[in-house]
Coordinates of N, CA and C in Angstrom, one line a residue:
P1 N 0.8 -1.2 0.0 CA 0.0 0.0 0.0 C 0.8 1.3 0.0
D2 N 2.1 1.2 0.4 CA 3.0 2.4 0.4 C 3.7 2.6 -0.9
A3 N 3.5 1.7 -1.9 CA 4.2 1.8 -3.2 C 3.8 3.1 -3.8
P4 N 4.7 3.8 -4.6 CA 4.3 5.1 -5.2 C 3.1 5.0 -6.1
V5 N 3.0 3.8 -6.8 CA 1.9 3.7 -7.7 C 0.5 3.8 -7.0
H6 N 0.5 3.3 -5.8 CA -0.8 3.3 -5.0 C -1.0 4.6 -4.3
R7 N 0.1 5.3 -3.9 CA 0.0 6.6 -3.2 C -0.3 7.7 -4.1
H8 N 0.1 7.6 -5.4 CA 0.0 8.8 -6.3 C -0.9 8.4 -7.5
M9 N -0.5 7.4 -8.3 CA -1.3 7.1 -9.5 C -2.7 6.6 -9.3
A10 N -2.8 5.7 -8.4 CA -4.2 5.1 -8.2 C -5.1 6.1 -7.7
A11 N -4.7 6.9 -6.7 CA -5.6 8.0 -6.2 C -6.0 9.0 -7.3
A12 N -5.0 9.3 -8.2 CA -5.4 10.3 -9.2 C -6.4 9.7 -10.2
Y13 N -6.2 8.4 -10.6 CA -7.1 7.8 -11.5 C -8.5 7.7 -10.9
L14 N -8.6 7.3 -9.6 CA -9.9 7.2 -8.9 C -10.6 8.6 -8.8
H15 N -9.8 9.6 -8.6 CA -10.4 10.9 -8.4 C -10.8 11.6 -9.7
D16 N -9.9 11.4 -10.8 CA -10.1 12.1 -12.0 C -11.1 11.4 -13.0
T17 N -11.2 10.1 -12.9 CA -12.0 9.4 -13.9 C -13.4 9.9 -14.0
P18 N -14.1 10.0 -12.9 CA -15.5 10.5 -13.1 C -15.7 11.8 -13.8
L19 N -14.7 12.7 -13.6 CA -14.8 14.1 -14.2 C -14.3 14.1 -15.6
E20 N -13.1 13.5 -15.8 CA -12.5 13.6 -17.1 C -13.0 12.5 -18.1
I21 N -13.3 11.3 -17.7 CA -13.7 10.3 -18.6 C -15.2 10.0 -18.5
G22 N -15.7 10.0 -17.3 CA -17.1 9.9 -17.1 C -17.7 8.5 -17.2
V23 N -16.8 7.5 -17.0 CA -17.2 6.1 -17.0 C -17.0 5.5 -15.6
P24 N -18.0 4.7 -15.1 CA -17.8 4.2 -13.8 C -16.7 3.2 -13.6
N25 N -16.3 2.4 -14.7 CA -15.3 1.4 -14.6 C -13.9 2.1 -14.8
V26 N -13.2 2.2 -13.7 CA -11.9 2.9 -13.7 C -10.9 2.1 -14.5
V27 N -11.0 0.7 -14.5 CA -10.1 -0.1 -15.3 C -10.2 0.2 -16.8
T28 N -11.5 0.4 -17.2 CA -11.7 0.7 -18.6 C -11.1 2.1 -19.0
S29 N -11.3 3.1 -18.1 CA -10.7 4.4 -18.3 C -9.2 4.4 -18.4
V30 N -8.6 3.6 -17.6 CA -7.1 3.5 -17.6 C -6.6 2.8 -18.9
L31 N -7.2 1.7 -19.2 CA -6.7 0.9 -20.4 C -7.1 1.6 -21.7
A32 N -8.3 2.2 -21.8 CA -8.7 2.7 -23.1 C -8.4 4.1 -23.3
S33 N -8.3 4.9 -22.2 CA -8.1 6.3 -22.4 C -6.7 6.8 -21.9
Y34 N -6.5 6.7 -20.5 CA -5.2 7.2 -20.0 C -4.0 6.4 -20.6
R35 N -4.2 5.1 -20.8 CA -3.1 4.3 -21.3 C -3.4 3.8 -22.7
G36 N -4.1 4.7 -23.5 CA -4.5 4.3 -24.9 C -3.4 3.9 -25.8
Y37 N -2.2 4.5 -25.7 CA -1.1 4.2 -26.5 C -0.6 2.7 -26.2
D38 N -0.5 2.4 -24.9 CA -0.1 1.1 -24.6 C -1.0 0.0 -25.1
T39 N -2.3 0.3 -24.9 CA -3.3 -0.7 -25.4 C -3.3 -0.9 -26.9
L40 N -3.0 0.2 -27.6 CA -2.8 0.1 -29.1 C -1.6 -0.8 -29.4
G41 N -0.6 -0.7 -28.6 CA 0.6 -1.6 -28.8 C 0.2 -3.0 -28.5
E42 N -0.6 -3.3 -27.5 CA -1.0 -4.6 -27.2 C -1.9 -5.2 -28.3
V43 N -2.7 -4.5 -28.9 CA -3.6 -4.9 -30.0 C -2.7 -5.2 -31.2
T44 N -1.7 -4.4 -31.4 CA -0.7 -4.6 -32.5 C 0.1 -5.9 -32.3
V45 N 0.4 -6.2 -31.0 CA 1.1 -7.4 -30.7 C 0.3 -8.6 -31.0
I46 N -1.0 -8.6 -30.7 CA -2.0 -9.7 -30.9 C -2.1 -9.9 -32.4
F47 N -2.2 -8.8 -33.2 CA -2.3 -8.9 -34.6 C -1.0 -9.5 -35.2
T48 N 0.1 -9.1 -34.7 CA 1.4 -9.7 -35.1 C 1.5 -11.2 -34.8
A49 N 0.9 -11.6 -33.7 CA 0.9 -13.0 -33.4 C 0.1 -13.8 -34.4
G50 N -1.0 -13.2 -34.8 CA -1.8 -13.9 -35.9 C -1.1 -14.0 -37.2
I51 N -0.3 -12.9 -37.6 CA 0.5 -12.9 -38.8 C 1.6 -14.0 -38.7
G52 N 2.2 -14.1 -37.5 CA 3.2 -15.1 -37.2 C 2.7 -16.5 -37.4
V53 N 1.5 -16.8 -36.9 CA 1.0 -18.1 -37.0 C 0.7 -18.4 -38.5
L54 N 0.2 -17.4 -39.2 CA -0.1 -17.7 -40.6 C 1.2 -17.9 -41.4
A55 N 2.3 -17.2 -41.0 CA 3.5 -17.4 -41.7 C 4.2 -18.7 -41.4
L56 N 4.0 -19.2 -40.2 CA 4.7 -20.4 -39.8 C 3.8 -21.7 -40.1
L57 N 2.5 -21.6 -39.9 CA 1.7 -22.8 -40.1 C 0.8 -22.7 -41.3
G58 N 0.6 -21.5 -41.8 CA -0.3 -21.4 -43.0 C -1.8 -21.6 -42.5
Y59 N -2.7 -21.7 -43.5 CA -4.1 -21.8 -43.2 C -4.6 -22.7 -44.2
H60 N -5.0 -23.9 -43.8 CA -5.5 -25.0 -44.7 C -7.0 -25.1 -44.6
T61 N -7.6 -24.7 -45.7 CA -9.1 -24.8 -45.8 C -9.5 -26.2 -46.0
R62 N -10.4 -26.7 -45.2 CA -10.9 -28.1 -45.3 C -12.3 -28.2 -45.8
R63 N -12.5 -28.9 -46.9 CA -13.9 -29.2 -47.4 C -14.6 -30.2 -46.5
H64 N -13.8 -31.1 -45.9 CA -14.5 -32.1 -45.1 C -14.3 -31.6 -43.6
N65 N -14.8 -32.4 -42.7 CA -14.8 -32.0 -41.3 C -13.8 -32.8 -40.5
I66 N -13.0 -32.0 -39.7 CA -12.0 -32.6 -38.8 C -12.6 -32.6 -37.4
Q67 N -12.9 -33.7 -36.8 CA -13.4 -33.8 -35.4 C -12.7 -34.8 -34.6
P68 N -12.7 -34.6 -33.3 CA -12.1 -35.7 -32.5 C -12.9 -36.9 -32.6
P69 N -12.3 -38.1 -32.3 CA -13.0 -39.4 -32.4 C -14.3 -39.4 -31.6
G70 N -15.4 -39.9 -32.1 CA -16.6 -40.0 -31.4 C -17.5 -38.8 -31.4
I71 N -17.0 -37.6 -31.8 CA -17.8 -36.4 -31.7 C -19.0 -36.5 -32.7
K72 N -18.8 -37.1 -33.8 CA -19.9 -37.1 -34.8 C -21.1 -37.8 -34.3
K73 N -20.9 -38.7 -33.3 CA -22.0 -39.5 -32.8 C -22.8 -38.8 -31.6
I74 N -22.2 -37.7 -31.2 CA -22.8 -37.0 -30.0 C -23.8 -36.0 -30.5
V75 N -25.0 -36.4 -30.6 CA -26.1 -35.5 -31.1 C -26.4 -34.4 -30.1
V76 N -26.3 -34.7 -28.9 CA -26.6 -33.7 -27.8 C -25.6 -32.5 -27.9
L77 N -24.4 -32.8 -28.2 CA -23.4 -31.7 -28.3 C -23.7 -30.8 -29.4
R78 N -24.2 -31.3 -30.5 CA -24.6 -30.4 -31.7 C -25.8 -29.6 -31.3
V79 N -26.8 -30.2 -30.7 CA -28.0 -29.5 -30.3 C -27.6 -28.3 -29.4
I80 N -26.8 -28.6 -28.3 CA -26.4 -27.6 -27.3 C -25.6 -26.5 -28.0
A81 N -24.7 -26.9 -28.9 CA -23.8 -25.9 -29.6 C -24.7 -25.0 -30.4
K82 N -25.7 -25.5 -31.1 CA -26.6 -24.7 -31.9 C -27.3 -23.7 -31.0
L83 N -27.7 -24.2 -29.8 CA -28.5 -23.4 -28.9 C -27.6 -22.3 -28.2
F84 N -26.4 -22.7 -27.9 CA -25.5 -21.8 -27.2 C -24.8 -20.7 -28.1
L85 N -24.6 -21.0 -29.4 CA -23.8 -20.1 -30.2 C -24.4 -18.7 -30.2
P86 N -25.7 -18.5 -30.5 CA -26.2 -17.2 -30.5 C -26.2 -16.5 -29.1
L87 N -26.3 -17.3 -28.1 CA -26.2 -16.8 -26.7 C -24.8 -16.3 -26.4
I88 N -23.8 -17.1 -26.8 CA -22.4 -16.7 -26.6 C -22.1 -15.4 -27.3
L89 N -22.5 -15.3 -28.6 CA -22.2 -14.1 -29.4 C -23.0 -12.9 -28.8
L90 N -24.2 -13.1 -28.3 CA -24.9 -12.0 -27.7 C -24.2 -11.6 -26.4
F91 N -23.7 -12.5 -25.6 CA -23.0 -12.2 -24.4 C -21.7 -11.5 -24.7
A92 N -21.1 -11.8 -25.8 CA -19.8 -11.1 -26.2 C -20.1 -9.7 -26.5
L93 N -21.2 -9.4 -27.2 CA -21.6 -8.0 -27.4 C -21.9 -7.3 -26.1
Y94 N -22.6 -8.0 -25.2 CA -22.9 -7.3 -23.9 C -21.6 -7.0 -23.2
V95 N -20.7 -7.9 -23.2 CA -19.4 -7.6 -22.5 C -18.7 -6.5 -23.2
L96 N -18.7 -6.4 -24.5 CA -18.1 -5.3 -25.2 C -18.7 -4.0 -24.9
F97 N -20.0 -3.8 -25.0 CA -20.6 -2.5 -24.9 C -20.9 -2.2 -23.4
H98 N -20.8 -3.1 -22.5 CA -21.0 -2.8 -21.1 C -19.7 -2.6 -20.4
G99 N -18.6 -2.6 -21.1 CA -17.3 -2.5 -20.5 C -17.1 -1.1 -19.8
D100 N -17.8 -0.1 -20.1 CA -17.7 1.2 -19.5 C -18.3 1.2 -18.1
Y101 N -19.2 0.3 -17.9 CA -20.0 0.3 -16.6 C -19.7 -0.9 -15.7
G102 N -19.1 -1.9 -16.2 CA -18.8 -3.1 -15.4 C -17.7 -3.9 -16.0
P103 N -17.4 -5.0 -15.4 CA -16.3 -5.9 -16.0 C -16.5 -6.2 -17.5
G104 N -15.5 -6.0 -18.3 CA -15.7 -6.3 -19.7 C -14.8 -5.4 -20.5
G105 N -15.0 -5.4 -21.8 CA -14.1 -4.7 -22.7 C -13.8 -5.5 -24.0
G106 N -13.0 -4.9 -24.8 CA -12.7 -5.5 -26.1 C -12.0 -6.8 -26.0
F107 N -11.0 -6.9 -25.1 CA -10.2 -8.2 -25.0 C -11.1 -9.3 -24.6
Q108 N -11.9 -9.1 -23.6 CA -12.7 -10.2 -23.1 C -13.8 -10.5 -24.1
A109 N -14.4 -9.5 -24.7 CA -15.4 -9.8 -25.7 C -14.9 -10.6 -26.9
G110 N -13.7 -10.2 -27.4 CA -13.1 -10.9 -28.5 C -12.9 -12.4 -28.2
V111 N -12.4 -12.7 -27.0 CA -12.2 -14.1 -26.6 C -13.5 -14.8 -26.6
I112 N -14.5 -14.2 -26.0 CA -15.8 -14.9 -25.9 C -16.4 -15.1 -27.3
F113 N -16.3 -14.1 -28.1 CA -16.8 -14.3 -29.5 C -16.1 -15.4 -30.2
A114 N -14.8 -15.5 -30.1 CA -14.1 -16.6 -30.8 C -14.5 -17.9 -30.2
T115 N -14.7 -18.0 -28.9 CA -15.1 -19.2 -28.3 C -16.3 -19.8 -28.8
G116 N -17.3 -19.0 -29.2 CA -18.5 -19.4 -29.8 C -18.3 -20.2 -31.1
F117 N -17.4 -19.7 -31.9 CA -17.1 -20.3 -33.2 C -16.2 -21.6 -33.0
I118 N -15.4 -21.5 -32.0 CA -14.6 -22.7 -31.7 C -15.5 -23.9 -31.2
L119 N -16.5 -23.5 -30.4 CA -17.5 -24.5 -30.0 C -18.2 -25.1 -31.2
Y120 N -18.5 -24.2 -32.2 CA -19.2 -24.7 -33.4 C -18.3 -25.6 -34.2
A121 N -17.0 -25.3 -34.3 CA -16.1 -26.1 -35.0 C -15.9 -27.5 -34.3
L122 N -15.9 -27.5 -33.0 CA -15.8 -28.8 -32.3 C -17.0 -29.7 -32.5
A123 N -18.2 -29.1 -32.6 CA -19.4 -29.8 -32.7 C -19.8 -30.2 -34.2
F124 N -19.5 -29.3 -35.1 CA -19.9 -29.6 -36.5 C -18.7 -29.8 -37.5
G125 N -17.5 -29.7 -37.0 CA -16.4 -29.9 -37.8 C -15.7 -28.6 -38.3
L126 N -14.4 -28.7 -38.6 CA -13.7 -27.6 -39.0 C -14.1 -27.0 -40.4
G127 N -14.5 -28.0 -41.3 CA -14.9 -27.5 -42.6 C -16.2 -26.6 -42.5
N128 N -17.2 -27.0 -41.7 CA -18.3 -26.2 -41.6 C -18.0 -24.8 -40.9
A129 N -17.1 -24.8 -39.9 CA -16.8 -23.6 -39.3 C -16.1 -22.7 -40.2
Q130 N -15.2 -23.2 -41.1 CA -14.5 -22.4 -42.0 C -15.4 -21.8 -43.1
R131 N -16.5 -22.5 -43.4 CA -17.5 -22.0 -44.3 C -18.3 -20.9 -43.7
L132 N -18.5 -21.1 -42.4 CA -19.3 -20.1 -41.6 C -18.6 -18.7 -41.5
I133 N -17.3 -18.8 -41.3 CA -16.5 -17.6 -41.2 C -15.2 -17.8 -42.0
P134 N -15.2 -17.4 -43.3 CA -14.1 -17.8 -44.2 C -12.8 -17.2 -43.8
Q135 N -11.7 -17.7 -44.4 CA -10.3 -17.3 -44.2 C -10.1 -15.8 -44.5
R136 N -10.6 -15.4 -45.7 CA -10.4 -14.0 -46.1 C -11.1 -13.0 -45.2
L137 N -12.2 -13.4 -44.7 CA -12.9 -12.6 -43.7 C -12.1 -12.4 -42.4
L138 N -11.6 -13.5 -41.9 CA -10.7 -13.4 -40.7 C -9.5 -12.5 -40.9
H139 N -8.9 -12.7 -42.0 CA -7.7 -11.8 -42.3 C -8.1 -10.4 -42.3
S140 N -9.2 -10.1 -43.0 CA -9.6 -8.7 -43.1 C -10.0 -8.1 -41.7
L141 N -10.7 -9.0 -40.9 CA -11.1 -8.5 -39.6 C -10.0 -8.3 -38.7
A142 N -8.9 -9.1 -38.7 CA -7.8 -9.0 -37.9 C -7.1 -7.6 -38.1
A143 N -7.0 -7.2 -39.4 CA -6.4 -5.9 -39.7 C -7.3 -4.8 -39.5
A144 N -8.6 -5.0 -39.7 CA -9.6 -3.9 -39.5 C -9.7 -3.4 -38.1
G145 N -9.6 -4.3 -37.1 CA -9.6 -3.9 -35.7 C -8.5 -3.0 -35.4
V146 N -7.3 -3.3 -35.8 CA -6.1 -2.4 -35.6 C -6.3 -1.0 -36.3
L147 N -6.9 -1.1 -37.5 CA -7.1 0.1 -38.3 C -8.1 1.0 -37.6
I148 N -9.2 0.4 -37.1 CA -10.2 1.2 -36.4 C -9.6 1.9 -35.2
Y149 N -8.8 1.2 -34.4 CA -8.2 1.8 -33.3 C -7.3 3.0 -33.7
A150 N -6.4 2.8 -34.7 CA -5.5 3.9 -35.1 C -6.3 5.0 -35.8
A151 N -7.4 4.7 -36.5 CA -8.2 5.7 -37.1 C -8.9 6.6 -36.1
V152 N -9.3 6.1 -35.0 CA -9.8 7.0 -33.9 C -8.8 8.0 -33.5
G153 N -7.6 7.5 -33.3 CA -6.5 8.5 -32.9 C -6.2 9.5 -34.0
I154 N -6.2 9.1 -35.3 CA -6.0 10.0 -36.3 C -7.1 11.0 -36.5
E155 N -8.4 10.6 -36.3 CA -9.5 11.4 -36.3 C -9.4 12.5 -35.3
G156 N -8.9 12.2 -34.1 CA -8.7 13.2 -33.0 C -7.7 14.2 -33.5
M157 N -6.7 13.8 -34.2 CA -5.7 14.8 -34.6 C -6.3 15.7 -35.7
L158 N -7.1 15.2 -36.6 CA -7.8 16.0 -37.6 C -8.7 17.0 -37.1
L159 N -9.3 16.7 -35.9 CA -10.2 17.6 -35.2 C -9.5 18.6 -34.3
G160 N -8.2 18.6 -34.3 CA -7.5 19.6 -33.6 C -6.9 19.1 -32.2
G161 N -7.1 17.8 -31.9 CA -6.6 17.3 -30.7 C -5.3 16.5 -30.9
K162 N -4.9 15.7 -29.9 CA -3.8 14.9 -30.0 C -4.2 13.5 -30.4
F163 N -3.2 12.6 -30.8 CA -3.5 11.3 -31.1 C -4.1 10.5 -29.9
L164 N -5.3 9.9 -30.2 CA -6.1 9.2 -29.2 C -6.6 10.1 -28.1
E165 N -6.8 11.4 -28.4 CA -7.5 12.3 -27.5 C -9.0 12.4 -27.9
Y166 N -9.8 11.6 -27.1 CA -11.1 11.4 -27.5 C -12.1 12.6 -27.3
R167 N -11.7 13.5 -26.4 CA -12.6 14.6 -26.0 C -13.0 15.4 -27.2
V168 N -12.2 15.5 -28.2 CA -12.5 16.3 -29.4 C -13.4 15.6 -30.4
L169 N -13.8 14.4 -30.1 CA -14.7 13.7 -31.0 C -16.1 14.1 -30.9
A170 N -16.5 14.9 -29.9 CA -17.9 15.3 -29.7 C -17.8 16.7 -29.1
D171 N -19.0 17.4 -29.1 CA -19.0 18.8 -28.6 C -18.8 18.7 -27.0
D172 N -19.3 17.7 -26.4 CA -19.1 17.5 -25.0 C -17.8 16.6 -24.8
P173 N -16.8 17.0 -24.0 CA -15.6 16.2 -23.8 C -15.9 14.8 -23.2
V174 N -16.9 14.7 -22.3 CA -17.2 13.4 -21.7 C -17.8 12.5 -22.7
T175 N -18.7 13.1 -23.6 CA -19.4 12.3 -24.6 C -18.3 11.8 -25.6
G176 N -17.3 12.7 -25.9 CA -16.2 12.3 -26.8 C -15.4 11.2 -26.2
Q177 N -15.2 11.2 -24.9 CA -14.5 10.1 -24.3 C -15.3 8.8 -24.4
H178 N -16.6 8.8 -24.2 CA -17.4 7.6 -24.3 C -17.4 7.1 -25.7
L179 N -17.5 8.0 -26.7 CA -17.5 7.6 -28.1 C -16.1 7.0 -28.5
G180 N -15.0 7.6 -28.1 CA -13.7 7.1 -28.4 C -13.4 5.7 -27.8
I181 N -13.8 5.6 -26.5 CA -13.6 4.3 -25.9 C -14.4 3.2 -26.5
L182 N -15.6 3.5 -26.9 CA -16.5 2.5 -27.5 C -15.9 2.1 -28.8
L183 N -15.4 3.0 -29.6 CA -14.8 2.7 -30.9 C -13.5 1.9 -30.8
I184 N -12.7 2.3 -29.9 CA -11.4 1.5 -29.8 C -11.6 0.1 -29.2
E185 N -12.6 0.0 -28.3 CA -12.9 -1.3 -27.7 C -13.5 -2.2 -28.8
L186 N -14.3 -1.6 -29.7 CA -14.8 -2.4 -30.9 C -13.6 -2.9 -31.7
G187 N -12.6 -2.0 -32.0 CA -11.5 -2.5 -32.7 C -10.7 -3.6 -32.1
V188 N -10.5 -3.4 -30.7 CA -9.8 -4.5 -30.0 C -10.6 -5.8 -30.1
G189 N -11.9 -5.8 -29.9 CA -12.7 -7.0 -29.9 C -12.6 -7.7 -31.2
I190 N -12.6 -6.9 -32.3 CA -12.6 -7.5 -33.7 C -11.3 -8.2 -33.9
T191 N -10.2 -7.5 -33.6 CA -8.8 -8.1 -33.8 C -8.6 -9.3 -32.9
V192 N -9.0 -9.3 -31.6 CA -8.8 -10.4 -30.7 C -9.5 -11.6 -31.2
A193 N -10.8 -11.4 -31.6 CA -11.6 -12.6 -32.0 C -11.1 -13.2 -33.3
A194 N -10.7 -12.3 -34.3 CA -10.2 -12.8 -35.5 C -8.9 -13.6 -35.4
V195 N -7.9 -13.0 -34.5 CA -6.6 -13.7 -34.4 C -6.8 -15.0 -33.6
M196 N -7.7 -15.0 -32.6 CA -7.9 -16.3 -31.9 C -8.4 -17.4 -32.9
L197 N -9.3 -17.0 -33.8 CA -9.8 -18.0 -34.7 C -8.7 -18.4 -35.8
I198 N -7.9 -17.4 -36.2 CA -6.8 -17.7 -37.1 C -5.8 -18.7 -36.5
I199 N -5.5 -18.5 -35.2 CA -4.6 -19.4 -34.5 C -5.2 -20.8 -34.4
Y200 N -6.5 -20.8 -34.0 CA -7.1 -22.1 -33.8 C -7.2 -22.9 -35.1
F201 N -7.7 -22.2 -36.1 CA -7.9 -22.9 -37.4 C -6.5 -23.3 -38.0
G202 N -5.5 -22.4 -37.7 CA -4.1 -22.7 -38.2 C -3.6 -24.0 -37.7
F203 N -3.8 -24.2 -36.4 CA -3.3 -25.5 -35.7 C -4.2 -26.7 -36.1
V204 N -5.5 -26.5 -35.9 CA -6.4 -27.7 -36.1 C -6.4 -28.1 -37.6
S205 N -6.3 -27.2 -38.5 CA -6.4 -27.6 -39.9 C -5.2 -28.4 -40.4
R206 N -4.1 -28.5 -39.6 CA -2.9 -29.3 -39.9 C -2.9 -30.7 -39.4
Q207 N -3.9 -31.0 -38.6 CA -3.8 -32.3 -37.9 C -3.9 -33.5 -38.8
D208 N -4.5 -33.4 -40.0 CA -4.5 -34.5 -40.9 C -3.8 -34.1 -42.2
S209 N -2.9 -33.1 -42.2 CA -2.2 -32.7 -43.4 C -0.9 -33.3 -43.6
G210 N -0.4 -34.0 -42.5 CA 0.9 -34.7 -42.6 C 2.0 -33.8 -42.1
D211 N 1.7 -32.6 -41.7 CA 2.7 -31.7 -41.2 C 3.0 -31.9 -39.7
S212 N 4.1 -31.7 -39.2 CA 4.5 -31.9 -37.8 C 4.9 -30.6 -37.2

């Protein structure tokens, strides 16, 4: 409790967040606003990880389905997966857009979103999952999320502010903060979900390709 970060930084964040950022979740205000540069770097690292997996493993599109032994016979799993997929995606959207007011945000939402499609791939096979969300779409989404994040910063500069200065995005500074945080969290969620699926498909699609 006597560390400088607790005696100075934490108190400042807790005191200034309601006035400057206007979001109840202090963690979101720190990650998305006060520490926006660092979070942009984290998203870029995740995007780079996806590019690295593609460069090392490639992406093998399967017309047939790859499933663990016995999965095809489990009808209950398929029924539950069909039932849960829309609920998982809906919950991911809730976590994304509720991140200003409670636990959540783009990183968590992206993981949950990808988990829904991974569950679908486990139940219905890799081929069906790849048809549901094609390779080109994943590649575009992985890049789009980073571009959305960077574009918000550039838009702030065009409006007379600094890079990732959200207050200039609207007439009211607090409204601008809300808008900026929402947009960059959307970009984070898109990139995280796409890269997770790229990594999963990259590894799973090789299991019967003869590669080691």
